[in-house]
């Protein structure tokens, strides 16, 4: 039986000719039958591809043959063989859209001027030894509704594009002299965010090696992480362990019941919102809305149509 895997990876390195890398990567994936999504910019590469185990192994080997990618790490996870509808390999201004393509500086050792990398145990050490340390969430605010580091600051951002405006707003000036640990799912967003923060006067900035994923794998619910992790695939969320130390943070927007599942508002034509909904509120069209008046009306109408006349 075929064994399927998913590879997750990113690497910051100067790429002189992103289009050449795109063509090479596309041909490589096509020849190996891999599907997924790869972004390439002058600053590096960011990809998720899936397929047969042997094809994935060959992909890793071939990709590392490019001198700039020699030290790239790949994160392996289980695949179903049907994880991606197609292959997409694109050149963009940025591999993560912060709107900072001209500001980001990358050298042979990765991002220049970023935060200090901390291993999971170093995170705990820093926090234990310094009461001033603050966690700063480098994700979209929504993701923190179901899980975050203890007492973390969650900036008011809908997309990564909002970060620059947010850190320039003055709201966080009081932490510019404190040790700040930025964190995100796998670490890529904080590579950039930490450098943008340092450029704006945050003096002591850290980032977590491997992000929340690596921290959670090490400490489960027994460290400084609280709750679930938002993930960008069909599952929508994951827990590091199922034990009595798990802290439930997510609640249904309509009835307040415990839930960690984001669902689309019923008013999908006009409202793109993903909101936390319990199964009962989601299954009933009357309560499958995000709370905005227009969406409530759509929900009421859908519910009325279901009722026998
Ligand atoms: Zn509910
Ligand atoms: Zn809505």
Coordinates of N, CA and C in Angstrom, one line a residue, residues 42-251:
X42 N 12.5 36.7 -3.9 CA 13.9 37.0 -3.8 C 14.5 36.7 -2.4
X43 N 13.6 36.5 -1.4 CA 14.0 36.2 0.0 C 14.1 34.8 0.3
X44 N 13.5 33.9 -0.5 CA 13.5 32.5 -0.1 C 12.3 31.7 -0.7
X45 N 12.0 30.6 0.0 CA 11.0 29.7 -0.5 C 10.1 29.3 0.7
X46 N 8.8 29.0 0.4 CA 7.8 28.6 1.4 C 6.9 27.6 0.8
X47 N 6.9 26.3 1.3 CA 6.1 25.4 0.6 C 5.5 24.3 1.4
X48 N 4.4 23.7 0.9 CA 3.8 22.5 1.5 C 3.5 21.6 0.3
X49 N 4.1 20.5 0.2 CA 3.7 19.5 -0.9 C 3.5 18.2 -0.3
X50 N 2.7 17.4 -1.0 CA 2.4 16.0 -0.5 C 2.4 15.0 -1.6
X51 N 2.6 13.8 -1.3 CA 2.6 12.7 -2.2 C 3.2 11.4 -1.6
X52 N 3.6 10.6 -2.5 CA 4.2 9.3 -2.2 C 5.5 9.5 -1.4
X53 N 5.7 8.6 -0.4 CA 6.9 8.7 0.5 C 8.2 8.8 -0.3
X54 N 8.4 7.9 -1.3 CA 9.6 7.9 -2.0 C 9.8 9.1 -2.8
X55 N 8.7 9.6 -3.4 CA 8.7 10.9 -4.1 C 9.1 12.0 -3.2
X56 N 8.6 12.1 -2.0 CA 8.9 13.1 -1.0 C 10.4 13.1 -0.7
X57 N 10.9 11.8 -0.5 CA 12.3 11.7 -0.2 C 13.2 12.2 -1.3
X58 N 12.8 11.9 -2.5 CA 13.6 12.4 -3.7 C 13.5 13.9 -3.8
X59 N 12.3 14.4 -3.5 CA 12.1 15.9 -3.6 C 13.1 16.6 -2.6
X60 N 13.1 16.1 -1.4 CA 14.0 16.7 -0.4 C 15.5 16.6 -0.8
X61 N 15.9 15.5 -1.3 CA 17.3 15.3 -1.8 C 17.6 16.3 -2.9
X62 N 16.7 16.3 -3.9 CA 17.0 17.2 -5.1 C 16.9 18.7 -4.7
X63 N 16.0 19.0 -3.9 CA 15.8 20.4 -3.5 C 17.1 20.9 -2.8
X64 N 17.6 20.1 -1.9 CA 18.8 20.4 -1.2 C 20.1 20.5 -2.0
X65 N 20.0 20.0 -3.3 CA 21.2 20.2 -4.2 C 21.4 21.6 -4.6
X66 N 20.4 22.4 -4.5 CA 20.6 23.9 -4.8 C 21.3 24.4 -3.6
X67 N 22.5 25.1 -3.8 CA 23.4 25.5 -2.7 C 22.6 26.3 -1.6
X68 N 21.8 27.2 -2.1 CA 21.0 28.0 -1.1 C 20.1 27.3 -0.2
X69 N 19.7 26.1 -0.6 CA 18.7 25.3 0.1 C 19.3 24.1 0.9
X70 N 20.7 24.1 0.8 CA 21.4 22.9 1.4 C 21.0 22.6 2.9
X71 N 20.8 23.7 3.6 CA 20.6 23.5 5.1 C 19.1 23.6 5.4
X72 N 18.2 23.6 4.4 CA 16.8 23.7 4.7 C 16.3 22.5 5.4
X73 N 15.4 22.7 6.5 CA 14.8 21.6 7.2 C 13.4 21.4 6.7
X74 N 13.0 20.1 6.7 CA 11.7 19.7 6.2 C 10.9 19.1 7.4
X75 N 9.7 19.5 7.5 CA 8.9 18.9 8.5 C 8.0 17.9 7.9
X76 N 8.0 16.7 8.3 CA 7.3 15.6 7.8 C 6.0 15.4 8.5
X77 N 4.9 15.2 7.8 CA 3.7 14.7 8.5 C 2.9 13.7 7.7
X78 N 1.9 13.1 8.3 CA 1.2 12.0 7.6 C 0.3 12.7 6.5
X79 N 0.2 12.0 5.4 CA -0.7 12.5 4.3 C -1.7 11.4 4.0
X80 N -2.8 11.9 3.2 CA -3.8 10.9 2.8 C -3.6 10.6 1.3
X81 N -2.8 11.3 0.6 CA -2.7 11.1 -0.8 C -3.6 12.1 -1.6
X82 N -4.5 12.7 -0.8 CA -5.5 13.6 -1.4 C -5.6 14.9 -0.7
X83 N -4.4 15.4 -0.3 CA -4.4 16.5 0.6 C -4.4 17.9 -0.2
X84 N -4.0 17.8 -1.4 CA -4.0 19.0 -2.2 C -4.6 18.8 -3.6
X85 N -5.5 19.7 -4.0 CA -6.2 19.5 -5.3 C -5.2 19.6 -6.5
X86 N -4.2 20.4 -6.4 CA -3.3 20.6 -7.6 C -1.9 21.1 -7.1
X87 N -1.1 21.3 -8.1 CA 0.2 21.9 -7.8 C 0.2 23.3 -8.2
X88 N 0.7 24.2 -7.3 CA 0.8 25.6 -7.7 C 2.2 26.1 -7.2
X89 N 3.0 26.6 -8.2 CA 4.3 27.1 -7.9 C 4.4 28.5 -8.4
X90 N 4.5 29.5 -7.5 CA 4.4 30.9 -7.9 C 5.6 31.7 -7.4
X91 N 5.9 32.8 -8.2 CA 6.8 33.8 -7.7 C 6.0 35.0 -7.2
X92 N 6.4 35.4 -6.0 CA 5.7 36.6 -5.4 C 6.7 37.6 -4.9
X93 N 6.3 38.8 -4.5 CA 7.2 39.7 -3.9 C 7.7 39.3 -2.6
X94 N 6.8 38.5 -1.9 CA 7.1 38.1 -0.5 C 6.6 36.6 -0.3
X95 N 7.4 35.8 0.4 CA 6.8 34.5 0.7 C 5.8 34.5 1.9
X96 N 5.8 35.6 2.7 CA 4.7 35.8 3.6 C 4.3 37.3 3.4
X97 N 3.0 37.6 3.1 CA 2.6 39.0 2.7 C 2.5 39.9 3.9
X98 N 3.6 40.5 4.3 CA 3.7 41.6 5.3 C 3.6 43.0 4.7
X99 N 3.8 43.0 3.4 CA 3.9 44.3 2.7 C 5.2 45.0 3.1
X100 N 6.2 44.2 3.2 CA 7.5 44.7 3.6 C 8.7 44.2 2.7
X101 N 8.3 43.9 1.5 CA 9.3 43.3 0.5 C 10.6 44.1 0.5
X102 N 10.5 45.4 0.5 CA 11.8 46.2 0.4 C 12.5 46.4 1.7
X103 N 11.8 46.2 2.8 CA 12.4 46.3 4.1 C 13.2 45.0 4.5
X104 N 12.7 43.9 4.2 CA 13.3 42.6 4.6 C 14.6 42.4 4.0
X105 N 15.6 42.1 4.8 CA 17.0 41.9 4.3 C 17.4 40.4 4.6
X106 N 17.8 39.7 3.6 CA 18.2 38.3 3.8 C 19.6 38.1 3.3
X107 N 20.3 37.3 4.1 CA 21.7 37.0 3.7 C 21.9 35.4 3.7
X108 N 23.1 35.0 3.6 CA 23.3 33.5 3.6 C 22.9 32.9 4.9
X109 N 22.9 33.6 6.0 CA 22.5 33.0 7.3 C 21.0 33.3 7.6
X110 N 20.2 33.7 6.6 CA 18.8 33.9 6.8 C 18.5 35.4 6.9
X111 N 17.4 35.6 7.6 CA 16.9 37.0 7.8 C 18.0 37.8 8.6
X112 N 18.3 39.0 8.1 CA 19.3 39.9 8.8 C 18.5 40.8 9.8
X113 N 19.0 40.8 11.0 CA 18.4 41.7 12.0 C 17.1 41.2 12.6
X114 N 16.9 39.9 12.6 CA 15.7 39.3 13.2 C 15.9 39.1 14.7
X115 N 14.9 38.5 15.3 CA 15.0 38.3 16.8 C 15.9 37.1 17.1
X116 N 16.3 37.0 18.3 CA 17.1 35.9 18.7 C 16.3 34.6 18.8
X117 N 16.8 33.5 18.2 CA 16.1 32.2 18.2 C 16.2 31.6 19.6
X118 N 15.0 31.1 20.1 CA 15.0 30.4 21.4 C 14.5 28.9 21.1
X119 N 15.1 28.0 21.7 CA 14.6 26.6 21.7 C 13.5 26.6 22.8
X120 N 12.6 25.6 22.7 CA 11.5 25.6 23.7 C 11.9 25.7 25.1
X121 N 13.0 25.0 25.5 CA 13.4 25.0 26.9 C 14.0 26.4 27.3
X122 N 14.5 27.1 26.3 CA 15.1 28.4 26.5 C 14.0 29.4 26.7
X123 N 12.8 29.2 26.1 CA 11.7 30.0 26.3 C 11.3 30.0 27.8
X124 N 11.2 28.8 28.3 CA 10.8 28.6 29.7 C 11.8 29.2 30.7
X125 N 13.1 29.1 30.3 CA 14.1 29.6 31.1 C 14.0 31.2 31.2
X126 N 13.9 31.8 30.0 CA 13.8 33.2 29.9 C 12.6 33.7 30.7
X127 N 11.5 33.1 30.6 CA 10.3 33.5 31.4 C 10.5 33.3 32.9
X128 N 11.1 32.2 33.3 CA 11.3 31.9 34.7 C 12.3 33.0 35.3
X129 N 13.2 33.4 34.5 CA 14.3 34.3 35.1 C 14.0 35.8 35.0
X130 N 12.9 36.1 34.3 CA 12.6 37.6 34.0 C 11.1 37.9 34.0
X131 N 10.6 38.5 35.1 CA 9.2 38.8 35.2 C 8.7 39.7 34.2
X132 N 9.5 40.4 33.5 CA 9.1 41.4 32.5 C 8.8 40.8 31.1
X133 N 9.2 39.6 30.9 CA 9.0 39.0 29.5 C 7.6 39.0 29.1
X134 N 7.3 39.4 27.9 CA 6.0 39.3 27.3 C 6.0 38.5 26.0
X135 N 4.9 37.7 25.9 CA 4.7 37.0 24.6 C 3.9 37.9 23.7
X136 N 4.2 37.9 22.4 CA 3.6 38.7 21.4 C 3.1 37.8 20.2
X137 N 1.8 37.7 20.0 CA 1.3 36.8 19.1 C 1.5 37.3 17.6
X138 N 2.2 36.5 16.8 CA 2.5 36.9 15.5 C 1.6 36.3 14.4
X139 N 0.4 35.9 14.9 CA -0.6 35.4 14.0 C -1.8 36.3 13.8
X140 N -2.8 35.9 13.1 CA -4.0 36.7 13.0 C -4.8 36.5 14.3
X141 N -5.4 37.6 14.7 CA -6.0 37.6 16.0 C -7.0 36.5 16.2
X142 N -7.7 36.1 15.2 CA -8.6 35.0 15.2 C -8.0 33.7 15.7
X143 N -6.8 33.4 15.3 CA -6.1 32.2 15.7 C -6.0 32.0 17.2
X144 N -5.8 33.2 17.8 CA -5.5 33.2 19.3 C -6.8 32.9 20.1
X145 N -8.0 32.9 19.5 CA -9.2 32.7 20.2 C -9.2 31.3 20.8
X146 N -8.5 30.4 20.2 CA -8.6 29.0 20.7 C -7.3 28.6 21.4
X147 N -6.2 29.4 21.3 CA -5.0 29.0 21.9 C -3.9 30.1 21.8
X148 N -3.1 30.3 22.9 CA -2.1 31.3 22.9 C -1.1 31.0 24.0
X149 N 0.0 31.7 24.0 CA 0.9 31.6 25.2 C 0.3 32.4 26.3
X150 N 0.7 31.9 27.5 CA 0.2 32.5 28.7 C 0.3 34.0 28.8
X151 N -0.8 34.7 29.0 CA -0.8 36.2 29.1 C -0.3 36.9 27.9
X152 N -0.3 36.3 26.7 CA 0.2 36.9 25.5 C -0.6 38.1 25.1
X153 N 0.2 39.0 24.5 CA -0.5 40.2 23.8 C -0.9 39.7 22.4
X154 N -2.2 39.9 22.1 CA -2.7 39.5 20.8 C -3.0 40.8 20.0
X155 N -2.2 41.1 19.0 CA -2.4 42.3 18.3 C -3.7 42.2 17.4
X156 N -4.2 43.4 17.1 CA -5.5 43.5 16.4 C -5.2 43.4 14.9
X157 N -5.0 42.2 14.4 CA -4.7 42.0 13.0 C -5.6 40.9 12.4
X158 N -6.1 41.3 11.2 CA -6.9 40.3 10.4 C -6.1 39.5 9.5
X159 N -5.1 40.1 8.9 CA -4.1 39.4 8.1 C -2.7 40.0 8.4
X160 N -1.7 39.2 8.0 CA -0.3 39.6 8.2 C 0.0 41.0 7.8
X161 N -0.7 41.4 6.7 CA -0.6 42.8 6.2 C -0.8 43.9 7.2
X162 N -1.6 43.6 8.3 CA -2.0 44.6 9.3 C -0.9 44.9 10.3
X163 N 0.2 44.0 10.3 CA 1.2 44.1 11.4 C 1.9 45.4 11.5
X164 N 2.4 45.9 10.3 CA 3.2 47.1 10.3 C 2.4 48.3 10.9
X165 N 1.2 48.5 10.5 CA 0.3 49.5 11.0 C 0.2 49.4 12.5
X166 N 0.0 48.1 12.9 CA -0.3 47.8 14.3 C 1.0 48.1 15.2
X167 N 2.1 47.7 14.8 CA 3.3 48.0 15.6 C 3.8 49.4 15.6
X168 N 3.3 50.1 14.6 CA 3.6 51.6 14.5 C 2.6 52.4 15.2
X169 N 1.5 51.8 15.7 CA 0.4 52.6 16.2 C 0.7 53.2 17.6
X170 N 1.7 52.8 18.3 CA 2.0 53.4 19.6 C 1.4 52.5 20.7
X171 N 0.5 51.6 20.4 CA -0.2 50.8 21.4 C 0.8 49.9 22.2
X172 N 1.9 49.6 21.6 CA 2.8 48.7 22.2 C 4.1 49.3 22.6
X173 N 4.2 50.7 22.7 CA 5.4 51.4 23.0 C 5.9 51.0 24.4
X174 N 5.0 50.6 25.3 CA 5.4 50.3 26.7 C 6.1 49.0 26.8
X175 N 6.2 48.2 25.7 CA 7.0 46.9 25.8 C 8.2 47.0 25.0
X176 N 8.5 48.2 24.5 CA 9.7 48.4 23.6 C 11.0 48.1 24.3
X177 N 11.0 48.3 25.7 CA 12.2 48.1 26.5 C 12.2 46.7 27.2
X178 N 11.1 46.0 27.0 CA 11.0 44.7 27.7 C 11.4 43.5 26.7
X179 N 11.8 42.4 27.3 CA 12.1 41.2 26.4 C 10.7 40.8 25.8
X180 N 10.7 40.7 24.5 CA 9.4 40.3 23.8 C 9.7 39.0 23.1
X181 N 8.9 38.0 23.3 CA 9.0 36.7 22.6 C 7.8 36.6 21.6
X182 N 8.2 36.7 20.3 CA 7.2 36.6 19.2 C 7.0 35.1 18.9
X183 N 5.8 34.8 18.5 CA 5.6 33.3 18.2 C 4.5 33.2 17.1
X184 N 4.6 32.2 16.3 CA 3.6 31.9 15.3 C 3.6 30.4 15.1
X185 N 2.8 29.9 14.2 CA 2.5 28.4 14.1 C 3.8 27.6 13.9
X186 N 4.6 27.9 12.8 CA 5.8 27.1 12.5 C 7.1 28.0 12.6
X187 N 6.9 29.3 12.8 CA 8.1 30.1 12.9 C 8.3 31.1 11.8
X188 N 7.7 30.9 10.6 CA 8.1 31.7 9.4 C 7.6 33.1 9.6
X189 N 6.4 33.3 10.1 CA 5.9 34.7 10.2 C 6.8 35.6 11.2
X190 N 7.3 34.9 12.2 CA 8.1 35.6 13.2 C 9.5 36.0 12.7
X191 N 10.0 35.2 11.7 CA 11.3 35.5 11.1 C 11.2 37.0 10.6
X192 N 10.1 37.3 10.0 CA 9.9 38.6 9.4 C 9.4 39.6 10.5
X193 N 8.4 39.2 11.2 CA 7.8 40.1 12.2 C 8.9 40.6 13.2
X194 N 9.8 39.7 13.7 CA 10.8 40.1 14.7 C 11.7 41.2 14.1
X195 N 12.1 41.0 12.8 CA 13.0 42.0 12.2 C 12.2 43.4 12.1
X196 N 10.9 43.3 11.7 CA 10.2 44.6 11.6 C 10.0 45.3 12.9
X197 N 9.9 44.5 14.0 CA 9.7 45.1 15.3 C 11.1 45.7 15.8
X198 N 12.2 45.0 15.5 CA 13.5 45.6 15.9 C 13.7 46.9 15.1
X199 N 13.3 46.9 13.9 CA 13.5 48.2 13.1 C 12.7 49.3 13.6
X200 N 11.7 49.0 14.4 CA 10.8 50.0 15.0 C 11.0 50.3 16.4
X201 N 12.1 49.9 16.9 CA 12.5 50.3 18.3 C 12.2 49.3 19.4
X202 N 11.8 48.1 19.1 CA 11.6 47.1 20.1 C 13.0 46.5 20.3
X203 N 13.5 46.7 21.5 CA 15.0 46.5 21.7 C 15.4 45.0 21.9
X204 N 14.6 44.2 22.6 CA 15.0 42.9 22.9 C 13.9 41.9 22.4
X205 N 14.1 41.4 21.2 CA 13.1 40.6 20.5 C 13.6 39.2 20.3
X206 N 12.7 38.2 20.7 CA 13.0 36.8 20.5 C 12.0 36.1 19.6
X207 N 12.3 35.0 19.1 CA 11.4 34.2 18.3 C 11.6 32.7 18.7
X208 N 10.6 31.9 18.5 CA 10.7 30.5 19.0 C 11.1 29.6 17.8
X209 N 12.2 28.9 17.9 CA 12.6 28.0 16.9 C 11.5 26.9 16.6
X210 N 11.1 26.9 15.3 CA 10.0 25.9 15.0 C 8.6 26.3 15.5
X211 N 8.5 27.5 16.1 CA 7.2 28.0 16.4 C 6.5 27.2 17.5
X212 N 5.2 27.5 17.5 CA 4.3 26.8 18.5 C 4.3 25.3 18.3
X213 N 4.4 24.9 17.1 CA 4.4 23.4 16.8 C 5.5 22.7 17.6
X214 N 6.8 23.3 17.5 CA 7.9 22.6 18.2 C 7.7 22.7 19.7
X215 N 7.3 23.9 20.2 CA 7.1 24.1 21.6 C 6.1 23.1 22.1
X216 N 4.9 23.0 21.4 CA 3.8 22.1 21.8 C 4.2 20.6 21.8
X217 N 5.0 20.3 20.8 CA 5.5 18.9 20.7 C 6.3 18.5 22.0
X218 N 7.1 19.5 22.5 CA 7.9 19.3 23.6 C 7.1 19.3 24.9
X219 N 6.3 20.3 25.1 CA 5.6 20.5 26.4 C 4.2 20.1 26.5
X220 N 3.5 19.9 25.3 CA 2.1 19.5 25.4 C 1.3 20.6 26.1
X221 N 0.5 20.3 27.1 CA -0.3 21.2 27.9 C 0.4 21.6 29.2
X222 N 1.7 21.1 29.3 CA 2.3 21.3 30.6 C 3.3 22.4 30.7
X223 N 3.4 23.2 29.6 CA 4.3 24.4 29.6 C 3.5 25.7 29.6
X224 N 4.0 26.6 28.8 CA 3.4 28.0 28.9 C 2.3 28.2 27.8
X225 N 2.2 27.2 26.9 CA 1.2 27.2 25.9 C -0.2 26.8 26.4
X226 N -1.2 27.5 26.1 CA -2.6 27.2 26.6 C -3.5 27.0 25.4
X227 N -4.2 25.9 25.4 CA -5.3 25.6 24.4 C -4.9 24.9 23.2
X228 N -5.7 25.2 22.1 CA -5.5 24.5 20.8 C -4.7 25.3 19.9
X229 N -4.2 24.7 18.8 CA -3.5 25.4 17.8 C -4.3 25.4 16.5
X230 N -4.5 26.6 16.0 CA -5.2 26.8 14.7 C -4.3 26.3 13.6
X231 N -4.8 25.4 12.7 CA -4.0 24.9 11.6 C -4.7 25.1 10.3
X232 N -3.9 25.3 9.2 CA -4.5 25.7 7.9 C -4.8 24.5 7.0
X233 N -5.4 23.5 7.5 CA -5.9 22.4 6.7 C -7.3 22.0 7.2
X234 N -7.9 21.0 6.6 CA -9.2 20.6 6.9 C -9.6 20.5 8.3
X235 N -8.6 20.1 9.1 CA -8.8 19.9 10.6 C -9.2 21.2 11.3
X236 N -8.6 22.3 10.9 CA -8.8 23.6 11.4 C -8.2 23.9 12.8
X237 N -8.0 22.8 13.6 CA -7.4 23.0 14.9 C -6.8 21.7 15.3
X238 N -5.8 21.7 16.2 CA -5.2 20.5 16.8 C -4.9 20.8 18.2
X239 N -4.8 19.7 19.0 CA -4.4 19.7 20.4 C -3.1 19.0 20.5
X240 N -2.3 19.4 21.4 CA -1.0 18.7 21.6 C -1.1 17.5 22.5
X241 N -2.1 17.5 23.4 CA -2.3 16.4 24.2 C -3.8 16.5 24.8
X242 N -4.3 15.3 25.1 CA -5.6 15.3 25.7 C -5.5 14.9 27.1
X243 N -5.4 15.8 28.0 CA -5.2 15.5 29.4 C -5.9 16.6 30.3
X244 N -5.8 16.5 31.6 CA -6.5 17.4 32.5 C -5.9 18.8 32.5
X245 N -4.7 18.9 31.9 CA -4.0 20.2 31.9 C -4.5 21.1 30.7
X246 N -5.2 20.5 29.8 CA -5.7 21.2 28.6 C -6.6 22.4 29.1
X247 N -6.3 23.6 28.5 CA -7.1 24.7 28.9 C -8.0 25.1 27.7
X248 N -9.3 25.1 28.0 CA -10.3 25.4 27.0 C -10.5 26.9 26.8
X249 N -10.1 27.4 25.7 CA -10.2 28.9 25.5 C -11.3 29.2 24.5
X250 N -11.6 28.4 23.6 CA -12.6 28.7 22.6 C -14.1 28.5 23.0
X251 N -14.9 29.5 22.6 CA -16.3 29.4 23.0 C -17.2 29.7 21.8

